[in-house]
Amino acid sequence: MPRISIIGSGNMGQVIADLAGKGGSTVELIGRSDTDREVTGDIVVLAVPHPAVGQVIAARGAQLAGKIVVDITNPLDFETFDSLTVPADSSAAAETAAALPDSRVVKAFNTNFAGTLATGTAGGQPTTVLIAGDDADAKAVLAGVISAAGLRAVDAGSLKRARELEAVGFLQLTLAVGEKTSWTGGFSLAE
């Protein structure tokens, strides 16, 4: 199993670390401000709020070269909670990929709440993690980590699909904030 570095020690960072460990991967959890620690993983998960991604890239861009970088962010306007902050023809993942041309960037986990990742179920079905990216091998490696943890990994297509994944993540967040669904809810794809 690949070695995984997770930058960000909040709820999502911790639950993804637990999942990866459960699936047999070696995991290092690095706090966002812990800039002295080198990133050693084959897969690096950016488990930070979207506004912090630029800071992480500025501090660690050279360390991320050649690695699979997983963008889990949803680029929300946290002041209004009423829109995404990226242009309509782009995505946070596309911006991350442009900033890290020597990395293999994929979008994943942004349509999941920590609760459904922790329990492994959503609506009585295995939690589905959607993955978008342009590198088939990178997506397959991440899907293997997800599947080893007992979740369902689904290839959602190229990195262009990250825009739609971010829209779904945005919708889920606004529904939860509006108390129309719980923070332990989510969705899964039934076969």
CSV table of N, CA and C in Angstrom, one decimal, residues 26-147:
chain,number,residue,atom,x,y,z
A,26,THR,N,0.6,3.3,5.3
A,26,THR,CA,1.3,4.0,6.3
A,26,THR,C,0.9,5.5,6.2
A,27,VAL,N,0.6,6.1,7.3
A,27,VAL,CA,0.0,7.5,7.2
A,27,VAL,C,0.8,8.4,8.1
A,28,GLU,N,1.0,9.6,7.6
A,28,GLU,CA,1.5,10.7,8.5
A,28,GLU,C,0.6,11.8,8.4
A,29,LEU,N,0.2,12.3,9.5
A,29,LEU,CA,-0.8,13.5,9.6
A,29,LEU,C,0.1,14.7,10.0
A,30,ILE,N,0.1,15.7,9.1
A,30,ILE,CA,0.9,16.9,9.3
A,30,ILE,C,0.0,18.1,9.5
A,31,GLY,N,0.1,18.8,10.6
A,31,GLY,CA,-0.7,20.0,10.8
A,31,GLY,C,-0.3,21.1,9.7
A,32,ARG,N,-1.3,21.9,9.4
A,32,ARG,CA,-1.1,22.9,8.3
A,32,ARG,C,0.0,23.8,8.6
A,33,SER,N,0.2,24.1,9.9
A,33,SER,CA,1.3,25.1,10.3
A,33,SER,C,2.6,24.4,10.6
A,34,ASP,N,2.6,23.1,10.5
A,34,ASP,CA,3.8,22.3,10.8
A,34,ASP,C,4.7,22.3,9.6
A,35,THR,N,5.2,23.4,9.1
A,35,THR,CA,6.0,23.5,7.9
A,35,THR,C,7.4,23.0,7.9
A,36,ASP,N,7.9,22.6,9.1
A,36,ASP,CA,9.2,22.0,9.2
A,36,ASP,C,9.2,20.6,8.8
A,37,ARG,N,8.1,19.9,8.9
A,37,ARG,CA,8.0,18.4,8.6
A,37,ARG,C,8.0,18.2,7.1
A,38,GLU,N,8.8,17.4,6.6
A,38,GLU,CA,8.8,17.1,5.2
A,38,GLU,C,7.7,16.1,4.8
A,39,VAL,N,7.1,16.3,3.7
A,39,VAL,CA,6.1,15.4,3.2
A,39,VAL,C,6.7,14.3,2.5
A,40,THR,N,6.5,13.0,3.0
A,40,THR,CA,7.2,11.9,2.5
A,40,THR,C,6.2,10.9,1.8
A,41,GLY,N,4.9,11.1,1.8
A,41,GLY,CA,4.0,10.2,1.2
A,41,GLY,C,4.0,10.2,-0.3
A,42,ASP,N,3.6,9.0,-0.9
A,42,ASP,CA,3.4,8.9,-2.3
A,42,ASP,C,2.1,9.6,-2.7
A,43,ILE,N,1.2,9.6,-1.8
A,43,ILE,CA,-0.1,10.3,-2.0
A,43,ILE,C,-0.1,11.4,-0.9
A,44,VAL,N,-0.5,12.7,-1.3
A,44,VAL,CA,-0.6,13.8,-0.4
A,44,VAL,C,-2.0,14.3,-0.4
A,45,VAL,N,-2.7,14.3,0.7
A,45,VAL,CA,-4.1,14.8,0.8
A,45,VAL,C,-4.0,16.2,1.4
A,46,LEU,N,-4.6,17.1,0.6
A,46,LEU,CA,-4.7,18.5,1.1
A,46,LEU,C,-6.0,18.6,1.8
A,47,ALA,N,-6.0,18.4,3.1
A,47,ALA,CA,-7.2,18.4,4.0
A,47,ALA,C,-7.2,19.7,4.7
A,48,VAL,N,-7.2,20.8,4.0
A,48,VAL,CA,-7.3,22.1,4.5
A,48,VAL,C,-8.4,22.9,3.9
A,49,PRO,N,-8.9,24.0,4.5
A,49,PRO,CA,-9.9,24.8,3.8
A,49,PRO,C,-9.3,25.3,2.5
A,50,HIS,N,-10.2,25.5,1.5
A,50,HIS,CA,-9.7,26.0,0.2
A,50,HIS,C,-8.9,27.2,0.2
A,51,PRO,N,-9.2,28.3,1.1
A,51,PRO,CA,-8.3,29.4,1.1
A,51,PRO,C,-6.9,29.1,1.5
A,52,ALA,N,-6.6,28.0,2.2
A,52,ALA,CA,-5.3,27.7,2.7
A,52,ALA,C,-4.5,26.9,1.7
A,53,VAL,N,-5.1,26.4,0.6
A,53,VAL,CA,-4.3,25.6,-0.4
A,53,VAL,C,-3.2,26.4,-1.0
A,54,GLY,N,-3.4,27.6,-1.3
A,54,GLY,CA,-2.3,28.4,-1.9
A,54,GLY,C,-1.1,28.5,-1.0
A,55,GLN,N,-1.3,28.7,0.3
A,55,GLN,CA,-0.3,28.7,1.3
A,55,GLN,C,0.5,27.4,1.4
A,56,VAL,N,-0.2,26.3,1.3
A,56,VAL,CA,0.4,25.0,1.4
A,56,VAL,C,1.3,24.8,0.1
A,57,ILE,N,0.7,25.2,-1.0
A,57,ILE,CA,1.5,25.0,-2.3
A,57,ILE,C,2.8,25.9,-2.2
A,58,ALA,N,2.6,27.1,-1.7
A,58,ALA,CA,3.8,28.0,-1.6
A,58,ALA,C,4.8,27.5,-0.7
A,59,ALA,N,4.5,26.9,0.4
A,59,ALA,CA,5.4,26.3,1.3
A,59,ALA,C,6.0,25.0,0.9
A,60,ARG,N,5.2,24.2,0.2
A,60,ARG,CA,5.6,22.8,0.0
A,60,ARG,C,5.5,22.3,-1.5
A,61,GLY,N,5.4,23.3,-2.4
A,61,GLY,CA,5.3,22.9,-3.8
A,61,GLY,C,6.4,22.0,-4.3
A,62,ALA,N,7.6,22.2,-4.0
A,62,ALA,CA,8.7,21.4,-4.4
A,62,ALA,C,8.6,19.9,-3.8
A,63,GLN,N,8.1,19.8,-2.6
A,63,GLN,CA,7.9,18.5,-2.0
A,63,GLN,C,6.8,17.7,-2.6
A,64,LEU,N,5.9,18.4,-3.3
A,64,LEU,CA,4.7,17.7,-3.9
A,64,LEU,C,5.0,17.2,-5.4
A,65,ALA,N,6.1,17.6,-5.9
A,65,ALA,CA,6.5,17.2,-7.3
A,65,ALA,C,6.5,15.7,-7.4
A,66,GLY,N,5.9,15.1,-8.4
A,66,GLY,CA,6.0,13.7,-8.6
A,66,GLY,C,5.0,12.9,-7.8
A,67,LYS,N,4.2,13.5,-6.9
A,67,LYS,CA,3.3,12.8,-6.0
A,67,LYS,C,1.9,12.9,-6.5
A,68,ILE,N,1.0,12.0,-6.1
A,68,ILE,CA,-0.4,12.1,-6.3
A,68,ILE,C,-0.9,13.1,-5.2
A,69,VAL,N,-1.5,14.2,-5.6
A,69,VAL,CA,-2.0,15.2,-4.7
A,69,VAL,C,-3.5,15.2,-4.8
A,70,VAL,N,-4.2,15.0,-3.6
A,70,VAL,CA,-5.6,14.9,-3.6
A,70,VAL,C,-6.2,16.2,-3.0
A,71,ASP,N,-7.0,16.9,-3.8
A,71,ASP,CA,-7.6,18.1,-3.4
A,71,ASP,C,-9.0,17.7,-2.9
A,72,ILE,N,-9.3,17.9,-1.6
A,72,ILE,CA,-10.6,17.6,-1.0
A,72,ILE,C,-11.5,18.8,-0.8
A,73,THR,N,-11.0,20.0,-1.3
A,73,THR,CA,-11.6,21.2,-0.9
A,73,THR,C,-12.9,21.5,-1.7
A,74,ASN,N,-13.7,22.3,-1.1
A,74,ASN,CA,-14.9,22.9,-1.7
A,74,ASN,C,-14.7,24.4,-1.7
A,75,PRO,N,-14.5,25.1,-2.8
A,75,PRO,CA,-14.2,26.5,-2.8
A,75,PRO,C,-15.4,27.4,-2.6
A,76,LEU,N,-15.9,27.4,-1.4
A,76,LEU,CA,-17.1,28.2,-1.0
A,76,LEU,C,-16.7,29.6,-0.6
A,77,ASP,N,-17.7,30.5,-0.8
A,77,ASP,CA,-17.6,31.8,-0.3
A,77,ASP,C,-18.1,31.7,1.1
A,78,PHE,N,-17.2,31.6,2.1
A,78,PHE,CA,-17.6,31.4,3.5
A,78,PHE,C,-18.3,32.6,4.1
A,79,GLU,N,-18.2,33.7,3.5
A,79,GLU,CA,-18.9,34.9,4.1
A,79,GLU,C,-20.4,34.9,3.8
A,80,THR,N,-20.7,34.5,2.5
A,80,THR,CA,-22.1,34.5,2.1
A,80,THR,C,-22.7,33.1,2.1
A,81,PHE,N,-21.8,32.1,2.0
A,81,PHE,CA,-22.2,30.7,1.9
A,81,PHE,C,-23.2,30.5,0.7
A,82,ASP,N,-23.1,31.4,-0.3
A,82,ASP,CA,-24.0,31.4,-1.4
A,82,ASP,C,-23.4,31.1,-2.8
A,83,SER,N,-22.1,30.9,-2.9
A,83,SER,CA,-21.5,30.7,-4.2
A,83,SER,C,-20.2,30.0,-4.1
A,84,LEU,N,-19.7,29.5,-5.2
A,84,LEU,CA,-18.3,29.0,-5.3
A,84,LEU,C,-17.4,30.2,-5.6
A,85,THR,N,-16.2,30.1,-5.3
A,85,THR,CA,-15.2,31.2,-5.5
A,85,THR,C,-14.4,31.0,-6.7
A,86,VAL,N,-14.6,30.0,-7.5
A,86,VAL,CA,-13.8,29.8,-8.7
A,86,VAL,C,-14.6,30.1,-9.9
A,87,PRO,N,-14.0,30.5,-11.0
A,87,PRO,CA,-14.8,30.8,-12.3
A,87,PRO,C,-15.7,29.6,-12.7
A,88,ALA,N,-16.8,29.9,-13.4
A,88,ALA,CA,-17.7,28.9,-13.8
A,88,ALA,C,-17.1,27.8,-14.7
A,89,ASP,N,-16.0,28.1,-15.4
A,89,ASP,CA,-15.4,27.2,-16.3
A,89,ASP,C,-14.2,26.5,-15.7
A,90,SER,N,-14.1,26.6,-14.3
A,90,SER,CA,-12.9,26.0,-13.7
A,90,SER,C,-13.3,25.3,-12.4
A,91,SER,N,-12.3,24.9,-11.6
A,91,SER,CA,-12.5,24.3,-10.3
A,91,SER,C,-11.3,24.6,-9.4
A,92,ALA,N,-11.5,24.3,-8.1
A,92,ALA,CA,-10.4,24.4,-7.2
A,92,ALA,C,-9.3,23.4,-7.6
A,93,ALA,N,-9.7,22.2,-8.0
A,93,ALA,CA,-8.8,21.2,-8.4
A,93,ALA,C,-8.0,21.6,-9.6
A,94,ALA,N,-8.6,22.2,-10.6
A,94,ALA,CA,-7.9,22.7,-11.8
A,94,ALA,C,-6.9,23.7,-11.4
A,95,GLU,N,-7.3,24.6,-10.5
A,95,GLU,CA,-6.3,25.7,-10.0
A,95,GLU,C,-5.1,25.0,-9.3
A,96,THR,N,-5.4,24.0,-8.5
A,96,THR,CA,-4.3,23.3,-7.8
A,96,THR,C,-3.4,22.6,-8.8
A,97,ALA,N,-4.0,22.0,-9.8
A,97,ALA,CA,-3.2,21.3,-10.9
A,97,ALA,C,-2.3,22.3,-11.6
A,98,ALA,N,-2.9,23.4,-11.9
A,98,ALA,CA,-2.1,24.4,-12.6
A,98,ALA,C,-0.9,24.9,-11.8
A,99,ALA,N,-1.1,25.0,-10.5
A,99,ALA,CA,-0.1,25.5,-9.6
A,99,ALA,C,1.0,24.4,-9.3
A,100,LEU,N,0.6,23.1,-9.6
A,100,LEU,CA,1.5,22.0,-9.3
A,100,LEU,C,1.6,21.1,-10.6
A,101,PRO,N,2.3,21.7,-11.6
A,101,PRO,CA,2.4,21.0,-12.9
A,101,PRO,C,3.2,19.7,-12.9
A,102,ASP,N,4.0,19.5,-11.8
A,102,ASP,CA,4.8,18.3,-11.7
A,102,ASP,C,4.1,17.2,-10.8
A,103,SER,N,2.9,17.5,-10.4
A,103,SER,CA,2.2,16.6,-9.5
A,103,SER,C,1.0,16.0,-10.3
A,104,ARG,N,0.5,14.9,-9.8
A,104,ARG,CA,-0.7,14.3,-10.4
A,104,ARG,C,-1.9,14.6,-9.5
A,105,VAL,N,-2.7,15.6,-9.9
A,105,VAL,CA,-3.7,16.1,-9.0
A,105,VAL,C,-5.0,15.4,-9.3
A,106,VAL,N,-5.7,14.9,-8.2
A,106,VAL,CA,-7.0,14.3,-8.3
A,106,VAL,C,-8.0,15.0,-7.3
A,107,LYS,N,-9.2,15.0,-7.7
A,107,LYS,CA,-10.3,15.5,-6.8
A,107,LYS,C,-11.0,14.3,-6.1
A,108,ALA,N,-11.1,14.3,-4.8
A,108,ALA,CA,-11.8,13.2,-4.1
A,108,ALA,C,-12.2,13.7,-2.7
A,109,PHE,N,-13.1,13.0,-2.1
A,109,PHE,CA,-13.6,13.3,-0.7
A,109,PHE,C,-14.4,14.5,-0.5
A,110,ASN,N,-14.4,15.4,-1.5
A,110,ASN,CA,-15.1,16.7,-1.3
A,110,ASN,C,-16.6,16.6,-1.2
A,111,THR,N,-17.2,15.4,-1.7
A,111,THR,CA,-18.6,15.2,-1.7
A,111,THR,C,-19.0,14.4,-0.5
A,112,ASN,N,-18.1,14.1,0.4
A,112,ASN,CA,-18.3,13.3,1.6
A,112,ASN,C,-18.2,14.2,2.9
A,113,PHE,N,-19.1,13.9,3.8
A,113,PHE,CA,-18.9,14.4,5.2
A,113,PHE,C,-18.1,13.5,6.0
A,114,ALA,N,-17.4,14.0,7.0
A,114,ALA,CA,-16.5,13.1,7.8
A,114,ALA,C,-17.3,12.0,8.5
A,115,GLY,N,-18.6,12.2,8.8
A,115,GLY,CA,-19.4,11.2,9.5
A,115,GLY,C,-19.6,10.0,8.6
A,116,THR,N,-19.9,10.2,7.3
A,116,THR,CA,-20.1,9.0,6.4
A,116,THR,C,-18.8,8.3,6.1
A,117,LEU,N,-17.7,9.0,6.1
A,117,LEU,CA,-16.4,8.4,5.9
A,117,LEU,C,-16.1,7.5,7.1
A,118,ALA,N,-16.3,8.1,8.3
A,118,ALA,CA,-16.0,7.4,9.5
A,118,ALA,C,-16.8,6.1,9.7
A,119,THR,N,-18.1,6.2,9.4
A,119,THR,CA,-19.0,5.0,9.6
A,119,THR,C,-18.9,4.1,8.4
A,120,GLY,N,-18.5,4.6,7.2
A,120,GLY,CA,-18.4,3.8,6.0
A,120,GLY,C,-19.7,3.5,5.3
A,121,THR,N,-20.8,4.2,5.8
A,121,THR,CA,-22.1,4.0,5.2
A,121,THR,C,-22.8,5.4,5.0
A,122,ALA,N,-23.6,5.4,4.0
A,122,ALA,CA,-24.5,6.5,3.7
A,122,ALA,C,-25.8,5.9,3.2
A,123,GLY,N,-26.9,6.1,3.9
A,123,GLY,CA,-28.2,5.6,3.5
A,123,GLY,C,-28.2,4.1,3.4
A,124,GLY,N,-27.5,3.4,4.3
A,124,GLY,CA,-27.5,2.0,4.3
A,124,GLY,C,-26.6,1.3,3.3
A,125,GLN,N,-25.9,2.1,2.5
A,125,GLN,CA,-25.0,1.6,1.5
A,125,GLN,C,-23.6,2.0,1.8
A,126,PRO,N,-22.6,1.3,1.3
A,126,PRO,CA,-21.2,1.7,1.5
A,126,PRO,C,-21.0,3.2,1.0
A,127,THR,N,-20.3,4.0,1.8
A,127,THR,CA,-20.0,5.3,1.4
A,127,THR,C,-19.3,5.3,0.0
A,128,THR,N,-19.8,6.2,-0.9
A,128,THR,CA,-19.2,6.3,-2.2
A,128,THR,C,-18.2,7.5,-2.2
A,129,VAL,N,-17.0,7.3,-2.6
A,129,VAL,CA,-16.0,8.4,-2.8
A,129,VAL,C,-15.8,8.6,-4.3
A,130,LEU,N,-16.2,9.8,-4.8
A,130,LEU,CA,-16.1,10.1,-6.2
A,130,LEU,C,-14.7,10.6,-6.5
A,131,ILE,N,-14.0,10.2,-7.5
A,131,ILE,CA,-12.7,10.6,-7.9
A,131,ILE,C,-12.6,11.1,-9.3
A,132,ALA,N,-12.1,12.3,-9.5
A,132,ALA,CA,-11.9,12.9,-10.8
A,132,ALA,C,-10.4,13.2,-11.0
A,133,GLY,N,-9.9,13.0,-12.2
A,133,GLY,CA,-8.5,13.3,-12.5
A,133,GLY,C,-8.1,12.9,-13.9
A,134,ASP,N,-7.0,13.4,-14.4
A,134,ASP,CA,-6.6,13.1,-15.7
A,134,ASP,C,-5.6,12.0,-15.8
A,135,ASP,N,-5.1,11.6,-14.6
A,135,ASP,CA,-4.1,10.5,-14.6
A,135,ASP,C,-4.7,9.2,-14.1
A,136,ALA,N,-4.9,8.3,-15.0
A,136,ALA,CA,-5.7,7.0,-14.7
A,136,ALA,C,-4.9,6.2,-13.6
A,137,ASP,N,-3.6,6.2,-13.6
A,137,ASP,CA,-2.9,5.5,-12.6
A,137,ASP,C,-3.1,6.1,-11.2
A,138,ALA,N,-3.0,7.4,-11.2
A,138,ALA,CA,-3.2,8.1,-9.9
A,138,ALA,C,-4.6,7.8,-9.3
A,139,LYS,N,-5.6,7.8,-10.2
A,139,LYS,CA,-7.0,7.5,-9.7
A,139,LYS,C,-7.1,6.1,-9.2
A,140,ALA,N,-6.4,5.2,-9.9
A,140,ALA,CA,-6.5,3.8,-9.6
A,140,ALA,C,-5.8,3.5,-8.2
A,141,VAL,N,-4.6,4.2,-8.0
A,141,VAL,CA,-3.9,4.0,-6.7
A,141,VAL,C,-4.8,4.5,-5.6
A,142,LEU,N,-5.4,5.7,-5.7
A,142,LEU,CA,-6.3,6.3,-4.7
A,142,LEU,C,-7.5,5.4,-4.5
A,143,ALA,N,-8.1,4.9,-5.6
A,143,ALA,CA,-9.2,4.0,-5.5
A,143,ALA,C,-8.9,2.7,-4.7
A,144,GLY,N,-7.7,2.2,-4.9
A,144,GLY,CA,-7.2,1.1,-4.1
A,144,GLY,C,-7.2,1.4,-2.6
A,145,VAL,N,-6.7,2.5,-2.2
A,145,VAL,CA,-6.7,2.9,-0.8
A,145,VAL,C,-8.1,3.0,-0.3
A,146,ILE,N,-9.0,3.6,-1.0
A,146,ILE,CA,-10.4,3.8,-0.6
A,146,ILE,C,-11.1,2.4,-0.4
A,147,SER,N,-10.9,1.6,-1.4
A,147,SER,CA,-11.5,0.2,-1.4
A,147,SER,C,-10.9,-0.6,-0.3
